[in-house]
Short mmCIF file of C-alpha atoms in Angstrom, two decimals:
data_model
loop_
_atom_site.label_atom_id
_atom_site.label_comp_id
_atom_site.label_asym_id
_atom_site.label_seq_id
_atom_site.Cartn_x
_atom_site.Cartn_y
_atom_site.Cartn_z
CA TRP M 1 -0.16 0.38 -0.02
CA VAL M 2 1.18 3.47 -0.58
CA TYR M 3 -0.14 6.12 1.21
CA PHE M 4 -0.71 9.96 1.10
CA GLY M 5 -0.70 12.90 2.68
CA ALA M 6 -3.69 14.98 3.15
CA ALA M 7 -3.08 17.45 0.78
CA GLU M 8 -1.92 14.40 -1.69
CA TYR M 9 -5.22 12.60 -0.63
CA GLU M 10 -7.50 15.39 -1.53
CA ARG M 11 -5.98 15.96 -5.41
CA VAL M 12 -5.75 12.28 -5.80
CA ASN M 13 -9.42 12.07 -5.40
CA ALA M 14 -10.59 14.46 -7.31
CA LEU M 15 -8.35 14.48 -10.43
CA ALA M 16 -9.12 9.84 -10.08
CA THR M 17 -13.04 10.82 -10.15
CA ASP M 18 -13.36 12.82 -13.23
CA ILE M 19 -10.91 10.60 -15.28
CA VAL M 20 -11.97 7.13 -14.37
CA ALA M 21 -15.50 8.44 -15.13
CA TYR M 22 -13.87 9.71 -18.65
CA ALA M 23 -11.37 6.02 -18.94
CA ASP M 24 -15.42 4.15 -17.74
CA LYS M 25 -17.45 6.00 -20.18
CA MET M 26 -14.81 5.76 -23.89
CA ASN M 27 -14.33 2.26 -22.93
CA ALA M 28 -17.67 1.90 -23.33
CA LYS M 29 -17.74 3.73 -25.91
CA TRP M 30 -15.09 1.65 -28.01
CA ILE M 31 -16.95 -1.69 -26.72
CA THR M 32 -20.17 -0.97 -28.55
CA GLN M 33 -19.34 1.22 -31.12
CA GLY M 34 -15.50 0.43 -32.07
CA THR M 35 -12.72 2.99 -32.63
CA GLY M 36 -9.27 4.37 -33.85
CA ASP M 37 -6.54 5.85 -34.07
CA GLN M 38 -8.02 9.33 -34.22
CA ASP M 39 -10.63 8.84 -31.06
CA TRP M 40 -7.07 7.39 -29.44
CA ALA M 41 -5.28 10.20 -30.39
CA GLU M 42 -8.28 12.62 -28.21
CA TYR M 43 -8.77 10.24 -25.69
CA GLU M 44 -4.60 10.77 -24.72
CA ALA M 45 -5.14 14.31 -24.89
CA GLN M 46 -8.34 14.55 -22.47
CA LEU M 47 -6.63 12.28 -20.35
CA ALA M 48 -3.38 14.74 -19.94
CA ARG M 49 -6.09 17.57 -19.90
CA MET M 50 -7.81 16.02 -16.79
CA GLY M 51 -4.70 16.04 -15.36
CA LEU M 52 -3.35 12.39 -15.82
CA PRO M 53 0.26 13.67 -15.67
CA GLU M 54 0.01 14.73 -12.25
CA LEU M 55 -1.85 12.12 -10.76
CA ILE M 56 0.85 10.05 -12.08
CA ARG M 57 3.09 11.60 -10.55
CA ILE M 58 1.66 12.08 -7.01
CA TYR M 59 1.27 8.24 -6.68
CA GLN M 60 5.20 7.77 -8.15
CA ALA M 61 6.37 9.72 -5.00
CA ALA M 62 4.24 8.44 -2.82
CA TYR M 63 5.40 4.77 -4.02
CA ASP M 64 8.83 6.32 -4.49
CA SER M 65 8.40 7.35 -0.58
CA TYR M 66 7.14 3.53 0.03
CA ALA M 67 10.29 2.30 -1.65
CA LYS M 68 12.52 3.96 0.93
CA ASN M 69 11.16 2.24 3.80
#
């Protein structure tokens, strides 16, 4: 398990809620309608705009802290 400080915990919850909802929506769309390369590129761009790189950084920092101990 990795642990977050209070500020990180709040930020993870804020980011992950929207990102997971968007990912679930797109997964359902692709299962029922298929997808193409342009859709995938837009999906990646939207995740970046939604803060996925920040979310990954927060998780990485928590893991790095855990691994040191």
